[in-house]
Coordinates of N, CA and C in Angstrom, one line a residue:
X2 N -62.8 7.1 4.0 CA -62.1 5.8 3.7 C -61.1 5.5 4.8
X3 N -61.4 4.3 5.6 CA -60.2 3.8 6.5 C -59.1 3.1 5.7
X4 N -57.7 3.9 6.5 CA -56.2 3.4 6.0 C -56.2 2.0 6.6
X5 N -55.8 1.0 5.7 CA -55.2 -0.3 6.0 C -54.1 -0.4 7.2
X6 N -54.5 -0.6 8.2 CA -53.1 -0.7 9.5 C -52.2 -2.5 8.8
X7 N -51.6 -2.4 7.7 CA -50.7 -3.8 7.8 C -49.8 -3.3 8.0
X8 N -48.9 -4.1 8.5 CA -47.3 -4.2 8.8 C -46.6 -4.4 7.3
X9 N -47.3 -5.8 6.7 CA -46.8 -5.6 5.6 C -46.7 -4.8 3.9
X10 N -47.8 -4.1 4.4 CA -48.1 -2.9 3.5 C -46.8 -1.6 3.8
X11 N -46.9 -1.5 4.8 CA -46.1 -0.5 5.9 C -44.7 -0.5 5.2
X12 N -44.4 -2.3 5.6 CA -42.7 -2.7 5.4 C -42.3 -2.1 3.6
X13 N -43.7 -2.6 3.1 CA -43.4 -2.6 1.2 C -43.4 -1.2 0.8
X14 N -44.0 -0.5 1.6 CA -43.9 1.4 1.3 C -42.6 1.9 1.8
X15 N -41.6 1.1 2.8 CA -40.8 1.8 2.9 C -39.9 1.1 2.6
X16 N -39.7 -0.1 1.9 CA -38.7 -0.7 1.2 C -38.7 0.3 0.0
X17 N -39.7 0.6 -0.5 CA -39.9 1.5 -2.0 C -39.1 3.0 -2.2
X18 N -39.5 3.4 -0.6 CA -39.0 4.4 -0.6 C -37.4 4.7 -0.6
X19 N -36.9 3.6 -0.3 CA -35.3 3.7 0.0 C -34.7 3.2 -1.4
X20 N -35.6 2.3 -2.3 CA -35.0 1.8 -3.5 C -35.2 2.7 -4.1
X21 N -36.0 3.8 -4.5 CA -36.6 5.3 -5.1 C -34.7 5.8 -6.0
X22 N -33.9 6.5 -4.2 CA -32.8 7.6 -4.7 C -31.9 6.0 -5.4
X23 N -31.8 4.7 -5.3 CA -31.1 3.6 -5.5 C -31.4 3.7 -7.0
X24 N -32.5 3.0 -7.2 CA -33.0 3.3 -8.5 C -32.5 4.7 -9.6
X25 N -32.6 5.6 -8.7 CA -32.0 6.9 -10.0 C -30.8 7.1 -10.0
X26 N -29.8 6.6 -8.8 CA -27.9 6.5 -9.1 C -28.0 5.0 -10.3
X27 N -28.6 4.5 -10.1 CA -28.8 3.2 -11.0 C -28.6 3.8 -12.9
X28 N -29.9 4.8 -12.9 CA -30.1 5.5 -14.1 C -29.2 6.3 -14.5
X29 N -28.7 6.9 -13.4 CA -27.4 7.9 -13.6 C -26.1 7.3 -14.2
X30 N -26.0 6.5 -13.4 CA -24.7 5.2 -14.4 C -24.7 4.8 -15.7
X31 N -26.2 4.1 -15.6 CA -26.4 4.1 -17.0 C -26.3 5.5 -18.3
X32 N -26.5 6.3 -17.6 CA -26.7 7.6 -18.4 C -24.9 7.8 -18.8
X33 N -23.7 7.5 -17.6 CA -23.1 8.1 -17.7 C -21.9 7.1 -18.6
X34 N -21.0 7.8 -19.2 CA -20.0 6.8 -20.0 C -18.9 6.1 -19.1
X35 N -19.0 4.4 -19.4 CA -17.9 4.0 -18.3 C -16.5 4.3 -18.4
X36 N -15.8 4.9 -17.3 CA -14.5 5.2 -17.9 C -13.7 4.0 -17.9
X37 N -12.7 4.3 -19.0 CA -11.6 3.6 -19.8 C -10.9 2.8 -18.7
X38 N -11.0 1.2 -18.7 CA -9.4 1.0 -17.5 C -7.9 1.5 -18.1
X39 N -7.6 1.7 -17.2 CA -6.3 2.3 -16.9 C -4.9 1.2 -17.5
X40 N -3.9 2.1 -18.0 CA -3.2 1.4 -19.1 C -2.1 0.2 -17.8
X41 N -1.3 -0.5 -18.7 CA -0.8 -1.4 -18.1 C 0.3 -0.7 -16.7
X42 N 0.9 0.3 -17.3 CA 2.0 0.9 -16.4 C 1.1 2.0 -15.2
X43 N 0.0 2.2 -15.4 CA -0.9 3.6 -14.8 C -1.6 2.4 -13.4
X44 N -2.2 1.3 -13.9 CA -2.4 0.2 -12.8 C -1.2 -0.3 -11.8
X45 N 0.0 -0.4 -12.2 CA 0.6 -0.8 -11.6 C 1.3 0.6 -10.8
X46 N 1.5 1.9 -11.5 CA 1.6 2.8 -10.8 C 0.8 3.3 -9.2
X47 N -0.4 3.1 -9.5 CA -1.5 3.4 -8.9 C -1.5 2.7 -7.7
X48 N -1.2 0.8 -7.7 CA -1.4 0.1 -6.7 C -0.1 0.3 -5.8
X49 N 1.4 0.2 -6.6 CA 2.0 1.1 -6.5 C 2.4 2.1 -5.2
X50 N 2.1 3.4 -5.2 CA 1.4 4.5 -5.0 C 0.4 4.7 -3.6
X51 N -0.5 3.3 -4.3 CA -1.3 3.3 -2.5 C -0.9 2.4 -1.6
X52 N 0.1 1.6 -1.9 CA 0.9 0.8 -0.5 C 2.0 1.8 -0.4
X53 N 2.6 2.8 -1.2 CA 3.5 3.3 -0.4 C 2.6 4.8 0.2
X54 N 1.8 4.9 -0.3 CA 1.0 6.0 0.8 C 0.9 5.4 2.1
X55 N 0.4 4.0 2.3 CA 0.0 3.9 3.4 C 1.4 3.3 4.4
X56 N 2.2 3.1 3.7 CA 3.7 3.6 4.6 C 4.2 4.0 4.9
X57 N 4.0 5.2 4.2 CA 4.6 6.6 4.3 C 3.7 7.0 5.3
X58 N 2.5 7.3 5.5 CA 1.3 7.6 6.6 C 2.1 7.3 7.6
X59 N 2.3 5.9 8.1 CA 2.7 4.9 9.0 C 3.7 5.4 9.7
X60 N 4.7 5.7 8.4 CA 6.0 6.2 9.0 C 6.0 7.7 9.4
X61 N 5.7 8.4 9.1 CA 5.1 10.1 9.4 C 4.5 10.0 10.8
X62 N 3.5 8.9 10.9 CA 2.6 9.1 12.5 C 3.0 8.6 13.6
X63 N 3.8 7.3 13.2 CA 4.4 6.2 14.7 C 5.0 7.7 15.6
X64 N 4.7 7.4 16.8 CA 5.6 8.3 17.6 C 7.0 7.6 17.7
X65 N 8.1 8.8 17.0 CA 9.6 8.4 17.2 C 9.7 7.7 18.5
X66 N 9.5 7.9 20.0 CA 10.2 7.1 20.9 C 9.4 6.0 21.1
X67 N 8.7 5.3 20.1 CA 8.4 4.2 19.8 C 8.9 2.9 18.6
X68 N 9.9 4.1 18.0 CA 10.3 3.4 16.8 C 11.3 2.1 16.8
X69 N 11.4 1.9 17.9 CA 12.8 0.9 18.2 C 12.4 0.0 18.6
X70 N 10.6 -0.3 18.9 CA 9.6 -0.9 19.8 C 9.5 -2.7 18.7
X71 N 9.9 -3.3 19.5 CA 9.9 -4.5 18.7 C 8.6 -5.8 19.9
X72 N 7.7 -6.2 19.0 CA 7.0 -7.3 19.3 C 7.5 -8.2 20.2
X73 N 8.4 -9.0 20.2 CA 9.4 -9.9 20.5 C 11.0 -9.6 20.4
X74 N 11.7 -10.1 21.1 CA 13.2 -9.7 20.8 C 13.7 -10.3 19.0
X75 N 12.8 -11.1 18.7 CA 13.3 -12.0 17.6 C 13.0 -10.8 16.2
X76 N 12.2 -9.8 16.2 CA 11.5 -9.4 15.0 C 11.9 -8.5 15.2
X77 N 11.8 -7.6 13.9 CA 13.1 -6.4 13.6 C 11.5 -5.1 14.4
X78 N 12.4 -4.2 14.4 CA 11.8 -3.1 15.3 C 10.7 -2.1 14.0
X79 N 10.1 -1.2 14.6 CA 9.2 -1.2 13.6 C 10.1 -0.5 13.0
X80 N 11.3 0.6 13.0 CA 12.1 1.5 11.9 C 12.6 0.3 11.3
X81 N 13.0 -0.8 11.4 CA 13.9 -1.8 11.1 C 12.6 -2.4 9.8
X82 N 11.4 -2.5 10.2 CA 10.6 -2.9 9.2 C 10.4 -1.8 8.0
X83 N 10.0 -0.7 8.1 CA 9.8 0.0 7.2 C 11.5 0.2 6.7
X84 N 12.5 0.2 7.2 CA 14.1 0.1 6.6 C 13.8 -0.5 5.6
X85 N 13.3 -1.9 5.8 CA 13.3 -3.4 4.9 C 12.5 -3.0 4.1
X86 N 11.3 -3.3 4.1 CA 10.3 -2.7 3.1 C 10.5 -1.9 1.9
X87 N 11.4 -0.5 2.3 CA 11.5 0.6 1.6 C 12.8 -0.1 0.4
X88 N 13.8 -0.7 1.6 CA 15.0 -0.7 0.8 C 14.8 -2.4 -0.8
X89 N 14.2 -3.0 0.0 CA 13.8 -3.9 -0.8 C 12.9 -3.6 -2.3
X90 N 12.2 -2.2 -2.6 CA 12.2 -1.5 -3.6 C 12.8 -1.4 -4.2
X91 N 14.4 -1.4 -4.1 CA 15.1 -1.4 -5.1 C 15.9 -1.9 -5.6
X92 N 15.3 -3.6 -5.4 CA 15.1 -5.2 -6.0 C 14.3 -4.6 -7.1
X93 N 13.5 -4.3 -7.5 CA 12.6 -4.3 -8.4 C 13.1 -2.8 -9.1
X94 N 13.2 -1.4 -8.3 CA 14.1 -0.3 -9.4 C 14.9 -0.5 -9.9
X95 N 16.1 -1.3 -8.4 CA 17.4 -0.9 -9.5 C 17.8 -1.9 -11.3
X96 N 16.8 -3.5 -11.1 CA 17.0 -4.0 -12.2 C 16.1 -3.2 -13.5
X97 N 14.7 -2.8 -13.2 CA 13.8 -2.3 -14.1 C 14.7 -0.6 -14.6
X98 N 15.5 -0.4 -14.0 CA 16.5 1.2 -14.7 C 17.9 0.4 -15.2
X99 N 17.9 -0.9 -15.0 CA 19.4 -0.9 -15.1 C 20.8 -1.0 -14.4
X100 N 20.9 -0.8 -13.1 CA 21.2 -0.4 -12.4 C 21.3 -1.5 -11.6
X101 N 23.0 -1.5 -10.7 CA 23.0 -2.9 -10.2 C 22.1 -3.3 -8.8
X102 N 22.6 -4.3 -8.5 CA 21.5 -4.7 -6.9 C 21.9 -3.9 -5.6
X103 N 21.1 -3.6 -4.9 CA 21.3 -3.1 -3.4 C 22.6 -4.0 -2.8
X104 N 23.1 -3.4 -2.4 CA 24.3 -4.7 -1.4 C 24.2 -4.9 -0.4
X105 N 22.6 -4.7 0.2 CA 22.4 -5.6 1.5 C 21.1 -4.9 1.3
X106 N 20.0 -6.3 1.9 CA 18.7 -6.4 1.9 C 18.0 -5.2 2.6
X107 N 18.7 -5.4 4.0 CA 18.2 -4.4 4.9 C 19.4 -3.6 5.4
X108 N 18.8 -2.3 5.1 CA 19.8 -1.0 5.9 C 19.8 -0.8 7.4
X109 N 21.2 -1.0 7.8 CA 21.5 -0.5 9.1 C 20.3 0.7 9.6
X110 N 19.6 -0.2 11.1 CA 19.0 1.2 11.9 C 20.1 2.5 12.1
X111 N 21.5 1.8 12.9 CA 22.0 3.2 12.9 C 23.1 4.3 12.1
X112 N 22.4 3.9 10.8 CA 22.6 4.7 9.2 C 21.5 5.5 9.1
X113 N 20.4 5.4 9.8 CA 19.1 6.4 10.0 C 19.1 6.9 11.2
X114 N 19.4 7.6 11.9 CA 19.6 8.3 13.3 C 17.9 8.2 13.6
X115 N 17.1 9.4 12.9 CA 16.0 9.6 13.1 C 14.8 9.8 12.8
X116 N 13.5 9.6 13.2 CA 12.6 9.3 12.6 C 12.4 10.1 11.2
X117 N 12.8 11.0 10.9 CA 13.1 12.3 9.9 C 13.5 11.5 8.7
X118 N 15.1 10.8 9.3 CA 15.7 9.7 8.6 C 15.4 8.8 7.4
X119 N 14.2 8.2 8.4 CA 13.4 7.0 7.7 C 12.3 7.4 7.0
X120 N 11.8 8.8 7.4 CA 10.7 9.0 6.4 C 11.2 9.3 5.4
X121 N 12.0 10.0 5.4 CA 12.4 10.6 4.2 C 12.9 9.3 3.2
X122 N 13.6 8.4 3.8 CA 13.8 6.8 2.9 C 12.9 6.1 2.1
X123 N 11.6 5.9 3.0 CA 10.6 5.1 3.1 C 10.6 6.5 1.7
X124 N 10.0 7.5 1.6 CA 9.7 8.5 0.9 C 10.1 8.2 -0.4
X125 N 11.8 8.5 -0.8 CA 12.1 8.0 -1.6 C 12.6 6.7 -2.7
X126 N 12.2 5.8 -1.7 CA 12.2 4.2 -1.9 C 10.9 4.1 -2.9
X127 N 10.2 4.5 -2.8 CA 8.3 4.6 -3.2 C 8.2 5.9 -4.4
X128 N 9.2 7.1 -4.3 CA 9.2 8.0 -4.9 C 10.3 7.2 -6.4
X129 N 11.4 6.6 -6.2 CA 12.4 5.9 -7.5 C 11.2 5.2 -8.2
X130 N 10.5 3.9 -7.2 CA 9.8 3.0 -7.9 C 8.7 3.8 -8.7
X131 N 8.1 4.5 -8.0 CA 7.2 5.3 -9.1 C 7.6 5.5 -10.4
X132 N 9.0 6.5 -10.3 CA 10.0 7.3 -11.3 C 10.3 5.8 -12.6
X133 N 10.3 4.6 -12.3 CA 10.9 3.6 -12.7 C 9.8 3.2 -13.5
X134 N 8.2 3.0 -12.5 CA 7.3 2.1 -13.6 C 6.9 3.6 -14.7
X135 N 6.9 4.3 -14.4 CA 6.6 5.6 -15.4 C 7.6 5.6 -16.5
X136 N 9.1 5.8 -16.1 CA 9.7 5.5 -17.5 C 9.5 3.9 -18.2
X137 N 9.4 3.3 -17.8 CA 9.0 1.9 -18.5 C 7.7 2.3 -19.2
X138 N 6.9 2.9 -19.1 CA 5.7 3.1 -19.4 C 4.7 1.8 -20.1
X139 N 3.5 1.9 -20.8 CA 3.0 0.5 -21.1 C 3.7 -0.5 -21.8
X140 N 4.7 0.3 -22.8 CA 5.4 -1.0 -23.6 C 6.5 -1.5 -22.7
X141 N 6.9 -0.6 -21.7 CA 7.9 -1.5 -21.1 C 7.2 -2.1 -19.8
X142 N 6.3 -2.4 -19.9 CA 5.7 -3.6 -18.6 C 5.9 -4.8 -19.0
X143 N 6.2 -4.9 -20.4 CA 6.1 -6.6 -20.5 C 7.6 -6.6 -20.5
X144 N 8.9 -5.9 -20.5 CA 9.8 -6.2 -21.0 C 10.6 -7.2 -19.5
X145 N 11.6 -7.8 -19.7 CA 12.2 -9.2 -19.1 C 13.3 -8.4 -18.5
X146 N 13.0 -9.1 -16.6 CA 14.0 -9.0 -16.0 C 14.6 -10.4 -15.2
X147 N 15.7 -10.3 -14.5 CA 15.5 -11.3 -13.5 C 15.9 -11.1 -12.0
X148 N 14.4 -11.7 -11.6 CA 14.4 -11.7 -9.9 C 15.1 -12.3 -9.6
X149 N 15.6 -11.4 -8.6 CA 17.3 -11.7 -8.1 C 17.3 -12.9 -7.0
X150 N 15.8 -13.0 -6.4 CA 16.1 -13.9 -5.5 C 15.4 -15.5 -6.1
X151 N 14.8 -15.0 -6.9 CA 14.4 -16.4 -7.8 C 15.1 -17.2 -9.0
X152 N 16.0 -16.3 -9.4 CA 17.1 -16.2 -10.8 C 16.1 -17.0 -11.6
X153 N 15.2 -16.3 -12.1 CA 14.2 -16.5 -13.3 C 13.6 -15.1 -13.7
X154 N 13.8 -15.1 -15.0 CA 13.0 -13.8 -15.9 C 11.6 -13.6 -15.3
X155 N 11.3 -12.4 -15.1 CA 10.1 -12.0 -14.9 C 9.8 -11.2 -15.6
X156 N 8.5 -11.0 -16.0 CA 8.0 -9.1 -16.8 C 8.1 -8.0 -15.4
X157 N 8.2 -6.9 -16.5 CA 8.4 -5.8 -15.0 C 6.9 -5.5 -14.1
X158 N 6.3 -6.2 -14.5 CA 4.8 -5.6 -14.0 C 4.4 -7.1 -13.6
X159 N 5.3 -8.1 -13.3 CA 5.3 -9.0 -12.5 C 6.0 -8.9 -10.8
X160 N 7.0 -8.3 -11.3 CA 8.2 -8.2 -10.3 C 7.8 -6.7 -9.7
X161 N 7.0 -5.7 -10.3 CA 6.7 -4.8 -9.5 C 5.1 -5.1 -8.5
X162 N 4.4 -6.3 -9.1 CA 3.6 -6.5 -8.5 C 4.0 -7.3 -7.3
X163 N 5.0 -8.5 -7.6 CA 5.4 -9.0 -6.1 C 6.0 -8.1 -5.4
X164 N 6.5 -6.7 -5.5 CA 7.4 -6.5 -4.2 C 6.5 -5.0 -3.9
X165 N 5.0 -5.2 -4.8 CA 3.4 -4.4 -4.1 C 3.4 -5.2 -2.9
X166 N 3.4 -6.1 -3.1 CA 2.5 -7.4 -2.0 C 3.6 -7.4 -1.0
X167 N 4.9 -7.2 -1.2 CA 5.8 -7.5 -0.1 C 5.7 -6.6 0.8
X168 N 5.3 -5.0 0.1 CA 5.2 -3.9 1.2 C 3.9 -4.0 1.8
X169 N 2.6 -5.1 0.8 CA 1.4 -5.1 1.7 C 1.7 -5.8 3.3
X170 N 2.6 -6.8 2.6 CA 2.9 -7.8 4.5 C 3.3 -6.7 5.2
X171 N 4.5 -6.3 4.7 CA 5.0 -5.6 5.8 C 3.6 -4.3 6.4
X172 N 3.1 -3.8 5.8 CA 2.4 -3.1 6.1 C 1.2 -3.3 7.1
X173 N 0.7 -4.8 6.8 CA -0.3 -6.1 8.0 C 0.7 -6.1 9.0
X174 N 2.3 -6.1 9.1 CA 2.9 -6.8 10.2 C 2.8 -5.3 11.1
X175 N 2.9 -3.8 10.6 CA 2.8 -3.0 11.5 C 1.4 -2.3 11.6
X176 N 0.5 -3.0 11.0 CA -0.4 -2.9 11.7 C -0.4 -3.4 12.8
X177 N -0.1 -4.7 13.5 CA -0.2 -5.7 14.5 C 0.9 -4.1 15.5
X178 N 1.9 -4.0 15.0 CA 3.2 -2.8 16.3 C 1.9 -1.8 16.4
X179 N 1.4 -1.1 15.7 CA 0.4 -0.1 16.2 C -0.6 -0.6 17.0
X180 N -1.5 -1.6 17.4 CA -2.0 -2.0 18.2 C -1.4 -2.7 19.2
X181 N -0.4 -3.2 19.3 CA 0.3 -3.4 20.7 C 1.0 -2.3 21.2
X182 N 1.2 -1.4 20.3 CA 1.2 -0.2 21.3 C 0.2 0.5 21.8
X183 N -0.8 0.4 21.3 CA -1.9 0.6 21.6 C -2.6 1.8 20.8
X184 N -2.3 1.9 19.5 CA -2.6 3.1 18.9 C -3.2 2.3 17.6
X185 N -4.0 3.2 16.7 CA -4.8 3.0 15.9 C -4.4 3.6 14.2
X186 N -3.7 2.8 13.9 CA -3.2 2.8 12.4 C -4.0 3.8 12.1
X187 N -3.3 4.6 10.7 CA -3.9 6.2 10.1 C -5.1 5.1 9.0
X188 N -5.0 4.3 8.7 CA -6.0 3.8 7.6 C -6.9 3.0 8.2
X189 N -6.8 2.7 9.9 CA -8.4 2.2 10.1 C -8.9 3.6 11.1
X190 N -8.7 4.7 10.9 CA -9.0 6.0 11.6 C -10.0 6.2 10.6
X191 N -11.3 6.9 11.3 CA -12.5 7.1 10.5 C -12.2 8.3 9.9
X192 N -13.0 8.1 8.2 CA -12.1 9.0 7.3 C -12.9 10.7 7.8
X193 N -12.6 11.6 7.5 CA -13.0 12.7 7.7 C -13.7 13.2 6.5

């Protein structure tokens, strides 16, 4: 019996073959129970958590005698950003514990000598907020604060979500200092 030489016989045998292992993670899902989403305070922990990992990364790998390295004379240096970033956290801790406002936005660079300094800041700027949405836990995500720079009531899992996003900019803006220095951010580094 002669085998059919088509191309398009060929193409449909090995389309099949690749949809085959697709097809049984397919079945496998279905087989398997979807897990539960995650409670109101554990979401916001979580997102939380992975913007300050990936500033904390940031600030751990910059090489210190790069830290003072500014884009332009006009834009704060990259210790001067993650300062901001970190300290601006506790806009959102110190009202969600109680506890009065920061008394200045951004902390003096030379209040942090060195790179040690700021990790350790950036560290526990991310380490309070965690401590903060955890004691609020789910019933207290809806409860009423007010953003200091809006003077309007927010829920805490509003006000912890905008100042997620504030550490996301900052985090896009040193992305841009790691490429002009010419180095390659730890989170577009191929994962191991």
């Amino acid at each position: 019996m002669k085998m059919m030489k088509s191309p398009f016989l060929a193409a449909a045998l090995f389309a099949a073959t690749l949809a085959l292992p697709a097809h049984a993670q397919d079945t496998m899902k279905k087989d398997t129970a979807v897990k539960p989403a995650a409670g109101p305070s554990q979401a916001v922990l979580d997102t939380w958590n992975d913007v300050g990992r990936k500033l904390i990364a940031m600030a751990e790998d910059f090489p210190e005698d790069k830290y003072d390295f500014k884009p332009t004379p006009a834009q704060r240096s990259f210790a001067e950003q993650l300062l901001h970033a970190a300290n601006a956290n506790y806009f959102f801790t110190n009202p969600a514990m109680g506890k009065a406002m920061p008394p200045e936005e951004d902390p003096k660079r030379d209040q942090f000598k060195t790179k040690a300094d700021i990790v350790a800041f950036v560290k526990k700027a991310f380490a309070d907020g965690a401590a903060a949405i955890k004691a609020k836990g789910d019933k207290g995500m809806s409860d009423l604060l007010v953003d200091p720079f809006a003077h309007q009531q927010v829920r805490v899992y509003d006000m912890a979500y905008g100042f997620i996003e504030h550490s996301g900019e900052h985090y896009g803006q040193l992305v841009v200092y790691y490429r002009l220095s010419g180095l390659v951010p730890p989170e577009s580094r191929p994962k191991k």
